[in-house]
């Protein structure tokens, strides 16, 4: 894989600076990952699950990690706190990662309940800390290194990330926001996150990805592993508003125990090319809900790839992904639902709806149901189209001009997903993003 | 206020309306009855400006203005209101927002300032009560998940707020049970005025028991084949449409 050689070459210089050096099991994982990546390289469109998304531009460029502690990092001063402030949600614990490194100075973690851990992955991986057993058990377990090149790449390269552990029966009163900021051009931010909720615990986690300078090109390659224990409930939001020229890969890999609930809301708005994987394994009577909204303009490319594994009986999955594509934007949705032979009484519904606002926009949608059980209720639906002419006429007959009617319907289409957000400050932040992404649509907040 | 002369309308190559003549004066209520496929709904769509219909001959004049090339929203702002046979669901747009946007568009069209938020709310709540609707409907998405009766009531609510000059009711009675029919027709009757004209399109005579028309027209095969007083509706009910259609052919 000659194209990935430049990354492999540069790895030699950084290997000694990566976190978790003292842990033999991690060293072994990283070595395996490096071997896998040196063979496979980044994913290629020849792979079925990447057939619509070509990441060769990432291979051709060489994005480089920013090493060292960010609080002492020379460009630390470059982080504009005035700019940062509105990115941080009020009424949330905030973990700030800058260029793939935790910043204690910018993070706000006061008042966490005793026993709940929200900390830098690099810190958690220090062998003398109490977390190594937990990490050894779970890190790299929700997703296999053979999944694809980015997963292996992330394991070999990750510099830091977030470790969240909510012990049994704890219910967090405030959400935890993981705010990933990239300040440098040509930088690479490779983070590894692990979120563990023990039985009956409840929490809300928000992943935010944002570039400080809109002109910067950079790469984010993040992997988040999630473990939701028996009867635990995790609500997970992802707001991806990377800079216009950036590349984003984000994978969230979940294991849900019996009766565990996992709700994911995925807002993909930024970046030039953004791929998102969400995979979840459902144990007995677990419930998952996957919601997504992608808004593409200009030449943006979004690829959302979900996989729901119904492994045991009585689990429920609900999925709705919506896309609005303008300009020459392209939206890809690949949704797989796999119902194992053992997973009787599975109840699953998957939908993907795309709104194309221009003749040059494109939506590729591929829902897949693989059912090996015989007593299940599974459905899927897909739409790709323009605004409904009947709705436009109805609004016109109510005095609304055609252009405004179109704008109203476009906004309403997207707003359905925004309205599912239960956290007020995040809801407003996402809404703001929807509004600014389609300025030509004349979308008004008053339409709420 | 409305004058239709020798109106011929086609959809694609297919002629639907074949020479309609109709004049509605302010204060009058006209009913158009006719069998399925006679062109009743086409007439309501053409009057409200829906795309896809070609006027091949004749004219429509509303308050002295030619309607032919007027966009639907301008007709609406000029006071033409169509209560839909099948009101459209608009997920994501709240009912109250649409009401306000519509009212403000009318006011702007007539050079008036936007409606005061408090006055608007008072007005809306008053009308909601009149139509025996739950205030919660205001904050729900337009028609989304509404029952058939709720949708029809919502149409009349919009009409009551916008206070149009010409109200076109397209099969407003269809799908309504007796209670809903009473509420809806009470709403319509409360809007009757010497300033306002009505065109009611209906398949059945039943609606006319609640809203008494001045003139009844029978539409068949794209033409008005007979016009008369309210008694014509009763005659139709008794004899059926086939009576007129055979009459028409014979004539």
XYZ file of C-alpha atoms in Angstrom:
699
model
C 0.000 0.000 0.000
C 2.399 2.610 -1.266
C 0.005 5.518 -0.834
C -0.154 5.175 2.943
C 3.638 4.938 3.157
C 4.068 8.578 4.056
C 1.886 8.028 7.128
C 3.812 4.908 8.076
C 7.082 6.776 7.638
C 5.993 9.612 9.862
C 4.739 7.156 12.475
C 8.298 6.346 13.461
C 8.823 9.900 14.690
C 5.735 9.991 16.825
C 5.469 6.463 18.203
C 7.547 7.230 21.277
C 5.277 10.158 22.177
C 1.987 8.318 22.141
C 0.031 7.803 25.337
C -0.181 4.533 27.241
C 3.429 3.510 26.655
C 3.644 1.591 29.925
C 0.828 -0.784 29.097
C 1.947 -3.971 27.347
C -1.571 -4.897 26.236
C -1.969 -1.528 24.591
C 1.440 -1.750 23.018
C 0.375 -5.041 21.522
C -2.923 -3.611 20.263
C -1.117 -0.704 18.674
C 1.416 -2.993 17.036
C -1.361 -5.177 15.595
C -3.168 -2.096 14.375
C -0.058 -0.752 12.704
C 0.476 -4.056 10.958
C -3.129 -4.114 9.784
C -2.919 -0.550 8.539
C 0.398 -1.112 6.764
C -1.281 -3.915 4.824
C -4.686 -2.339 4.173
C -3.994 1.387 4.174
C -7.007 3.686 4.225
C -10.262 2.167 2.950
C -10.688 1.972 -0.782
C -13.877 2.270 -2.873
C -13.232 -1.336 -3.855
C -14.503 -2.281 -0.413
C -18.272 -2.704 -0.536
C -18.885 -0.495 2.480
C -16.799 2.302 0.996
C -17.949 2.093 -2.583
C -19.463 5.592 -2.616
C -16.676 7.298 -0.688
C -13.186 7.819 -1.942
C -10.663 8.923 0.656
C -7.603 8.865 -1.584
C -7.167 12.606 -0.999
C -6.261 11.803 2.610
C -3.653 9.333 1.433
C -2.157 11.776 -1.005
C -1.795 14.473 1.604
C 0.149 13.966 4.773
C -1.701 15.220 7.785
C 0.559 15.282 10.791
C -0.241 14.934 14.464
C 0.345 17.834 16.800
C 2.335 16.383 19.651
C 2.815 17.446 23.212
C 0.689 18.808 25.991
C -1.649 21.372 24.615
C -1.561 23.668 27.629
C 2.151 24.200 27.066
C 1.876 23.949 23.321
C 3.294 27.082 21.634
C 0.044 27.810 19.843
C -2.034 27.377 22.953
C -2.456 31.138 22.922
C -3.910 30.838 19.468
C -7.043 29.326 20.946
C -9.415 32.166 21.008
C -11.377 31.809 24.213
C -13.921 34.311 22.982
C -14.475 32.021 20.008
C -14.425 28.895 22.178
C -16.988 30.099 24.683
C -20.098 29.789 22.469
C -18.977 26.303 21.415
C -19.123 25.177 25.015
C -22.584 24.282 26.152
C -23.936 25.894 29.253
C -25.048 23.509 31.947
C -22.755 20.751 30.749
C -19.479 19.315 31.894
C -17.075 20.170 29.175
C -14.047 18.194 28.069
C -11.979 20.175 25.578
C -9.575 18.414 23.251
C -7.363 20.623 21.110
C -5.701 19.010 18.104
C -6.291 15.647 19.702
C -5.051 16.516 23.190
C -6.952 17.111 26.373
C -6.729 20.638 27.735
C -7.257 20.726 31.494
C -7.209 24.502 31.383
C -10.108 24.778 28.938
C -12.172 21.920 30.309
C -14.865 22.414 32.930
C -15.276 19.365 35.111
C -16.078 20.755 38.544
C -18.848 19.132 40.481
C -18.741 15.662 38.976
C -20.279 13.192 41.398
C -17.813 11.162 43.420
C -17.116 7.887 41.654
C -17.922 9.182 38.176
C -14.875 9.503 35.940
C -14.615 11.959 33.092
C -11.006 12.398 32.145
C -8.352 12.467 29.499
C -7.721 9.069 27.887
C -3.992 9.681 28.160
C -4.348 10.187 31.913
C -6.563 7.158 32.288
C -3.930 5.072 30.517
C -1.218 5.924 33.015
C -0.524 2.495 34.474
C -0.454 3.612 38.072
C -4.034 4.849 37.818
C -6.918 2.605 38.740
C -8.457 2.431 35.301
C -6.133 0.097 33.469
C -8.176 -3.020 34.232
C -11.356 -1.379 32.919
C -9.524 -0.077 29.884
C -7.882 -3.375 29.148
C -11.303 -5.063 29.288
C -13.047 -2.614 26.970
C -10.622 -0.725 24.765
C -10.674 -2.127 21.265
C -13.457 -4.595 22.116
C -16.467 -2.890 20.549
C -14.848 -2.732 17.161
C -12.474 -5.053 15.428
C -9.239 -3.750 13.921
C -10.208 -5.525 10.715
C -13.325 -3.346 10.369
C -11.488 -0.974 8.039
C -8.346 1.115 7.702
C -9.521 4.046 9.811
C -10.206 1.846 12.822
C -6.732 0.347 12.650
C -5.238 3.763 11.951
C -6.960 5.224 14.977
C -5.742 2.480 17.294
C -2.157 2.884 16.153
C -2.123 6.667 16.049
C -4.435 7.952 18.769
C -2.899 10.654 20.902
C -5.581 11.132 23.532
C -9.332 11.184 23.937
C -11.876 10.938 26.686
C -12.597 8.237 29.173
C -16.025 8.296 30.791
C -17.112 5.846 33.434
C -20.490 6.092 35.118
C -20.862 3.445 37.845
C -24.043 1.486 38.415
C -27.206 3.424 39.242
C -25.633 6.848 38.806
C -27.839 9.278 36.929
C -25.906 12.276 35.684
C -27.840 15.486 36.014
C -25.842 17.366 33.402
C -24.648 16.255 29.976
C -20.977 15.722 29.226
C -19.752 17.603 26.203
C -16.608 16.413 24.466
C -15.500 19.378 22.417
C -12.909 18.541 19.771
C -11.173 21.580 18.345
C -8.587 21.668 15.592
C -6.587 24.883 15.343
C -3.845 23.988 12.873
C -3.852 23.485 9.145
C -2.658 20.098 7.833
C -3.054 18.753 11.339
C -4.365 15.362 12.269
C -6.550 14.854 15.275
C -6.732 11.202 16.228
C -8.719 10.573 19.358
C -9.961 7.460 21.062
C -12.875 7.680 23.426
C -14.393 5.121 25.724
C -17.715 5.596 27.439
C -18.843 3.004 29.956
C -22.195 3.067 31.696
C -22.663 0.353 34.254
C -26.047 -1.131 34.975
C -28.934 1.260 35.481
C -26.724 4.291 34.984
C -27.980 7.198 32.879
C -25.993 9.825 31.044
C -25.987 12.161 28.075
C -22.846 12.657 26.035
C -22.327 15.210 23.296
C -19.458 14.969 20.855
C -18.739 18.246 19.098
C -16.213 18.541 16.281
C -15.199 21.977 15.144
C -12.360 23.719 13.340
C -11.234 27.062 14.674
C -10.117 28.448 11.343
C -12.613 27.922 8.516
C -9.819 27.988 5.927
C -7.839 25.108 7.450
C -7.632 21.672 5.897
C -7.104 18.928 8.465
C -8.048 15.368 9.319
C -10.091 14.100 12.201
C -10.010 10.350 12.748
C -11.944 9.606 15.898
C -13.182 6.356 17.327
C -15.582 6.149 20.237
C -16.391 2.906 21.945
C -19.476 2.712 24.065
C -20.570 0.131 26.569
C -24.117 0.421 27.881
C -24.763 -1.923 30.793
C -27.938 -3.752 31.769
C -30.876 -1.349 31.987
C -28.562 1.620 31.532
C -29.547 4.499 29.256
C -27.182 6.603 27.208
C -28.236 9.458 24.974
C -25.484 10.407 22.618
C -25.359 13.475 20.382
C -22.810 14.210 17.725
C -22.513 17.656 16.199
C -19.978 17.710 13.406
C -19.243 21.212 12.134
C -15.676 20.808 10.949
C -14.040 23.399 8.689
C -15.021 23.465 5.049
C -11.846 21.850 3.728
C -11.405 19.239 6.402
C -11.773 15.477 6.320
C -13.654 13.736 9.060
C -13.898 10.146 10.028
C -15.843 9.347 13.157
C -16.802 5.880 14.281
C -19.049 5.073 17.221
C -19.161 1.419 18.186
C -21.608 0.353 20.820
C -22.313 -2.714 22.885
C -25.708 -2.747 24.542
C -26.350 -5.199 27.335
C -29.802 -6.559 28.245
C -32.516 -3.889 28.349
C -29.906 -1.211 27.677
C -31.082 1.863 25.802
C -28.933 3.815 23.422
C -30.176 6.876 21.571
C -27.928 8.568 19.053
C -28.494 11.877 17.260
C -26.023 12.522 14.510
C -25.755 15.995 12.957
C -23.316 16.051 10.069
C -22.959 19.584 8.748
C -19.265 20.346 8.230
C -16.177 19.158 6.404
C -15.425 18.503 2.771
C -15.683 14.762 3.210
C -17.184 13.272 6.316
C -17.780 9.636 7.020
C -19.560 8.460 10.101
C -19.941 4.874 11.291
C -22.399 3.922 13.973
C -22.559 0.285 14.880
C -24.409 -1.223 17.755
C -24.819 -4.744 19.104
C -28.103 -5.410 20.855
C -28.449 -7.945 23.595
C -31.777 -9.244 24.885
C -34.562 -6.573 24.878
C -32.152 -3.728 24.288
C -33.442 -0.628 22.496
C -31.623 1.644 20.140
C -32.686 4.737 18.292
C -30.462 6.228 15.619
C -31.341 9.637 14.237
C -29.340 11.560 11.716
C -29.398 14.772 9.732
C -26.881 15.708 7.075
C -26.913 19.032 5.291
C -24.685 19.268 2.239
C -23.825 22.322 0.199
C -21.209 23.041 -2.491
C -19.104 19.902 -2.952
C -19.557 18.377 0.472
C -19.651 14.625 0.725
C -21.343 12.835 3.620
C -21.317 9.132 4.177
C -23.303 7.748 7.057
C -22.914 4.112 7.703
C -24.949 2.380 10.354
C -25.071 -1.231 11.422
C -27.520 -2.585 13.935
C -26.861 -6.115 15.101
C -29.854 -7.750 16.693
C -28.068 -10.580 18.464
C -30.733 -11.641 20.969
C -34.539 -11.721 21.136
C -36.958 -8.882 21.831
C -34.711 -5.974 20.981
C -36.087 -2.846 19.306
C -34.321 -0.571 16.853
C -35.551 2.625 15.251
C -33.602 4.569 12.710
C -34.325 7.761 10.799
C -31.712 9.555 8.732
C -32.559 12.661 6.750
C -30.458 14.549 4.265
C -30.785 17.908 2.555
C -28.413 18.254 -0.377
C -27.796 21.378 -2.406
C -25.155 22.444 -4.940
C -23.035 19.494 -5.954
C -23.235 17.854 -2.550
C -23.504 14.127 -2.194
C -25.085 12.172 0.611
C -24.540 8.490 1.144
C -26.568 6.388 3.521
C -25.765 2.767 4.104
C -27.877 1.225 6.804
C -27.600 -2.415 7.694
C -29.810 -4.263 10.107
C -28.725 -7.786 10.876
C -31.088 -10.051 12.776
C -29.346 -13.131 14.118
C -31.014 -16.525 14.100
C -31.455 -16.255 17.838
C -32.994 -12.777 17.737
C -36.694 -13.688 17.598
C -39.315 -10.984 18.162
C -36.968 -8.349 16.835
C -38.744 -5.091 16.055
C -36.810 -2.906 13.667
C -37.606 0.039 11.453
C -35.144 1.967 9.314
C -35.850 5.033 7.176
C -33.747 7.336 5.067
C -35.226 10.433 3.414
C -33.323 12.746 1.127
C -34.266 16.124 -0.182
C -32.369 17.251 -3.267
C -32.402 21.006 -3.784
C -30.350 21.127 -6.945
C -30.015 19.068 -10.097
C -26.380 18.379 -9.349
C -26.875 17.070 -5.823
C -26.802 13.325 -5.373
C -28.075 10.866 -2.812
C -26.984 7.255 -2.678
C -28.993 5.229 -0.269
C -28.619 1.586 0.512
C -30.709 0.083 3.275
C -29.970 -3.569 3.928
C -31.895 -6.048 6.013
C -30.315 -9.390 6.748
C -32.716 -11.555 8.643
C -31.827 -14.996 9.907
C -34.679 -15.325 12.427
C -38.238 -16.194 11.387
C -40.445 -14.308 13.830
C -39.526 -10.661 13.450
C -41.029 -7.320 12.456
C -38.602 -5.417 10.264
C -39.210 -2.629 7.831
C -37.348 -0.049 5.887
C -38.179 2.871 3.672
C -36.219 5.219 1.501
C -37.110 8.413 -0.306
C -35.040 10.618 -2.577
C -36.796 13.592 -3.999
C -37.803 17.167 -4.269
C -40.226 19.128 -2.189
C -43.820 18.044 -2.416
C -45.646 20.227 -4.955
C -48.945 19.709 -3.141
C -47.458 21.171 0.026
C -46.049 24.128 -1.887
C -49.436 24.869 -3.438
C -51.148 24.526 -0.079
C -48.840 27.140 1.432
C -49.280 29.396 -1.611
C -53.019 29.168 -1.224
C -52.390 30.439 2.313
C -50.768 33.609 0.968
C -47.147 32.398 1.187
C -45.080 33.046 -1.940
C -43.504 30.089 -3.674
C -39.922 30.802 -2.650
C -40.831 31.223 0.992
C -42.969 28.096 0.803
C -40.006 26.113 -0.489
C -37.752 27.503 2.218
C -40.302 26.778 4.873
C -40.671 23.163 3.764
C -36.920 22.638 3.531
C -36.454 24.007 6.986
C -39.332 21.950 8.323
C -37.852 18.796 6.810
C -34.578 19.342 8.671
C -36.170 20.745 11.785
C -37.932 17.496 12.519
C -34.553 16.062 13.495
C -33.444 19.149 15.412
C -36.623 19.042 17.445
C -35.678 15.653 18.813
C -32.862 17.220 20.844
C -33.794 17.268 24.500
C -31.012 19.605 25.684
C -32.101 23.210 25.200
C -28.648 24.770 24.740
C -27.648 22.088 22.230
C -30.975 22.396 20.440
C -30.341 26.110 19.952
C -26.777 25.519 18.834
C -27.816 22.945 16.226
C -30.681 25.116 15.042
C -28.265 28.001 14.574
C -26.109 25.726 12.427
C -29.083 24.700 10.283
C -29.936 28.349 9.774
C -26.420 29.377 8.720
C -25.903 26.370 6.436
C -28.697 27.493 4.128
C -28.492 31.281 4.123
C -29.882 31.457 0.595
C -32.957 29.641 1.805
C -33.895 32.640 3.893
C -34.629 30.319 6.750
C -35.970 32.076 9.769
C -35.923 31.039 13.336
C -39.440 32.403 13.671
C -40.643 29.297 11.881
C -40.294 27.328 15.022
C -67.160 39.891 -7.498
C -66.423 36.806 -9.582
C -67.276 36.423 -13.225
C -66.460 33.291 -15.175
C -67.140 33.463 -18.891
C -67.044 30.575 -21.320
C -64.256 28.903 -19.361
C -62.557 25.976 -21.054
C -59.850 24.150 -19.120
C -57.705 21.205 -20.131
C -55.338 18.965 -18.271
C -52.771 17.852 -20.792
C -54.807 17.254 -23.938
C -57.926 16.358 -22.046
C -60.648 18.994 -21.841
C -62.230 19.015 -18.380
C -64.240 22.224 -18.279
C -66.101 22.977 -21.486
C -67.559 26.440 -21.303
C -68.488 27.456 -17.771
C -70.431 30.662 -17.200
C -70.902 31.749 -13.617
C -71.287 35.035 -11.805
C -71.126 35.423 -8.036
C -72.067 38.755 -6.501
C -70.975 39.853 -3.030
C -73.175 38.438 -0.331
C -74.252 35.466 -2.449
C -73.786 31.813 -1.720
C -73.556 29.547 -4.718
C -73.461 25.798 -4.575
C -72.062 23.632 -7.309
C -73.188 20.060 -7.330
C -72.382 17.314 -9.708
C -71.349 13.721 -10.075
C -67.786 12.513 -9.700
C -65.617 13.534 -12.607
C -67.863 16.397 -13.646
C -65.082 18.968 -13.098
C -66.104 20.391 -9.695
C -62.681 20.146 -8.116
C -60.993 21.316 -11.305
C -63.026 24.496 -11.103
C -61.932 25.119 -7.503
C -58.296 24.444 -8.394
C -58.392 26.743 -11.410
C -59.912 29.527 -9.329
C -57.189 29.197 -6.689
C -54.396 29.056 -9.271
C -53.104 25.514 -8.985
C -50.536 24.575 -11.632
C -51.229 21.918 -14.237
C -54.437 23.337 -15.691
C -54.534 25.114 -19.008
C -57.187 27.669 -19.734
C -57.816 27.209 -23.442
C -60.700 29.638 -23.767
C -62.704 32.139 -21.793
C -61.909 34.333 -18.808
C -62.076 34.604 -15.024
C -62.500 38.066 -13.587
C -62.320 38.682 -9.858
C -63.074 42.161 -8.520
C -62.427 43.533 -11.992
C -59.015 41.817 -12.275
C -58.080 39.083 -14.692
C -57.126 36.038 -12.646
C -55.614 34.003 -15.466
C -51.944 34.733 -14.802
C -52.152 35.672 -11.136
C -49.988 33.449 -8.880
C -51.904 31.517 -6.202
C -50.468 33.515 -3.305
C -51.550 36.825 -4.861
C -55.075 35.493 -5.367
C -55.043 34.423 -1.721
C -53.840 37.836 -0.588
C -56.500 39.444 -2.760
C -59.084 37.507 -0.786
C -59.687 34.192 -2.529
C -59.660 31.314 -0.073
C -59.860 27.651 -0.959
C -60.836 25.263 1.791
C -59.262 22.041 0.542
C -61.067 18.793 0.077
C -57.889 17.088 1.297
C -55.933 19.531 3.470
C -52.200 18.896 3.223
C -50.085 17.881 6.198
C -46.994 20.040 6.673
C -44.757 18.408 9.285
C -42.329 20.824 10.923
C -44.374 24.012 10.355
C -46.578 24.918 13.274
C -50.191 25.801 12.728
C -49.910 29.099 14.553
C -46.848 30.089 12.568
C -48.609 29.489 9.275
C -51.668 31.442 10.439
C -49.502 34.379 11.383
C -47.391 34.234 8.219
C -50.556 34.115 6.118
C -52.247 36.972 7.935
C -49.148 39.135 7.746
C -48.760 38.418 4.050
C -52.306 39.672 3.478
C -51.673 42.763 5.591
C -48.433 43.525 3.798
C -50.184 43.128 0.453
C -52.639 45.820 1.507
C -49.930 48.109 2.878
C -50.787 47.423 6.515
C -48.265 46.824 9.302
C -47.704 43.336 10.765
C -50.249 42.189 13.282
C -49.459 42.839 16.925
C -48.440 39.558 18.608
C -50.892 39.935 21.491
C -53.799 41.004 19.278
C -53.067 38.054 17.036
C -53.135 35.595 19.909
C -56.401 37.000 21.220
C -57.943 36.748 17.756
C -56.753 33.215 17.187
C -57.895 31.974 20.571
C -61.322 33.470 20.009
C -61.685 31.677 16.664
C -60.348 28.429 18.069
C -63.027 28.525 20.710
C -65.690 29.239 18.142
C -64.703 26.115 16.216
C -64.593 24.070 19.440
C -60.953 23.237 18.848
C -58.304 22.535 21.458
C -55.691 25.309 21.716
C -53.045 22.631 21.498
C -53.812 22.359 17.799
C -52.231 25.747 17.287
C -48.845 24.471 18.337
C -48.964 21.256 16.399
C -47.632 20.912 12.875
C -50.128 21.951 10.214
C -52.683 19.135 9.835
C -50.133 16.527 10.888
C -51.886 13.572 12.439
C -55.208 15.450 12.470
C -58.362 13.422 11.947
C -60.479 14.187 8.885
C -62.817 16.380 10.936
C -59.952 18.212 12.623
C -58.413 19.004 9.249
C -61.663 20.472 7.975
C -62.070 22.543 11.122
C -58.534 23.764 10.680
C -59.392 24.937 7.165
C -62.311 26.932 8.526
C -60.063 28.325 11.278
C -57.673 29.633 8.634
C -60.607 31.083 6.744
C -61.941 32.777 9.862
C -58.560 34.375 10.570
C -57.884 35.524 7.014
C -61.423 36.838 6.428
C -61.350 36.331 2.662
C -63.738 37.952 0.179
C -64.419 34.829 -1.849
C -64.588 31.528 -0.003
C -64.398 28.360 -2.048
C -65.349 25.279 -0.067
C -64.316 22.104 -1.851
C -66.302 19.155 -0.485
C -65.944 20.544 2.998
C -68.642 18.166 4.209
C -66.910 15.008 3.038
C -65.700 12.778 5.808
C -67.491 14.696 8.538
C -69.788 13.168 11.104
C -72.926 15.059 12.131
C -71.298 16.883 15.075
C -68.273 17.974 13.084
C -70.529 19.028 10.224
C -72.520 21.255 12.577
C -69.373 22.885 13.999
C -67.844 23.449 10.573
C -71.040 24.830 9.063
C -71.653 27.059 12.102
C -68.175 28.431 11.473
C -68.988 29.068 7.834
C -72.338 30.648 8.638
C -70.699 33.017 11.116
C -68.634 34.335 8.218
C -71.630 35.003 6.001
C -71.808 38.672 5.189
C -72.909 41.062 2.519
C -69.203 41.704 1.823
C -68.388 38.110 1.064
C -69.212 35.557 -1.578
C -69.203 31.781 -1.258
C -68.776 28.995 -3.734
C -69.562 25.624 -2.208
C -68.670 22.492 -4.055
C -70.441 19.433 -2.830
C -71.503 16.035 -3.929
C -74.414 15.768 -1.538
C -77.365 17.890 -0.671
C -76.722 17.345 3.061
C -74.365 20.342 3.394
C -77.047 22.637 1.996
C -79.312 21.807 4.939
C -76.779 23.614 7.102
C -75.645 26.369 4.765
C -78.501 27.628 2.684
C -77.380 28.668 -0.806
C -78.879 31.409 -2.955
C -78.161 29.611 -6.188
C -77.528 25.959 -6.991
C -75.716 24.911 -10.161
C -75.381 21.445 -11.509
C -72.127 20.612 -13.213
C -71.988 17.642 -15.538
C -69.371 16.705 -18.100
C -67.620 20.040 -17.741
C -70.653 22.272 -18.180
C -73.253 23.850 -15.960
C -76.329 22.026 -17.141
C -78.843 23.568 -14.811
C -79.083 26.413 -12.321
C -81.814 27.197 -9.876
C -82.771 27.918 -6.295
C -82.163 25.693 -3.266
C -85.046 23.490 -4.384
C -82.900 22.237 -7.250
C -80.654 20.470 -4.775
C -83.619 18.641 -3.288
C -84.809 17.630 -6.711
C -81.362 16.266 -7.510
C -81.254 14.368 -4.268
C -84.563 12.765 -5.146
C -83.884 11.967 -8.788
C -80.124 11.469 -8.883
C -77.581 12.899 -11.274
C -78.471 10.482 -14.047
C -81.703 12.351 -14.500
C -79.846 15.499 -15.517
C -77.198 13.781 -17.516
C -79.771 12.084 -19.716
C -81.589 15.399 -19.912
C -78.397 17.044 -21.031
C -77.772 14.524 -23.742
C -81.343 14.817 -24.938
C -81.080 18.604 -25.053
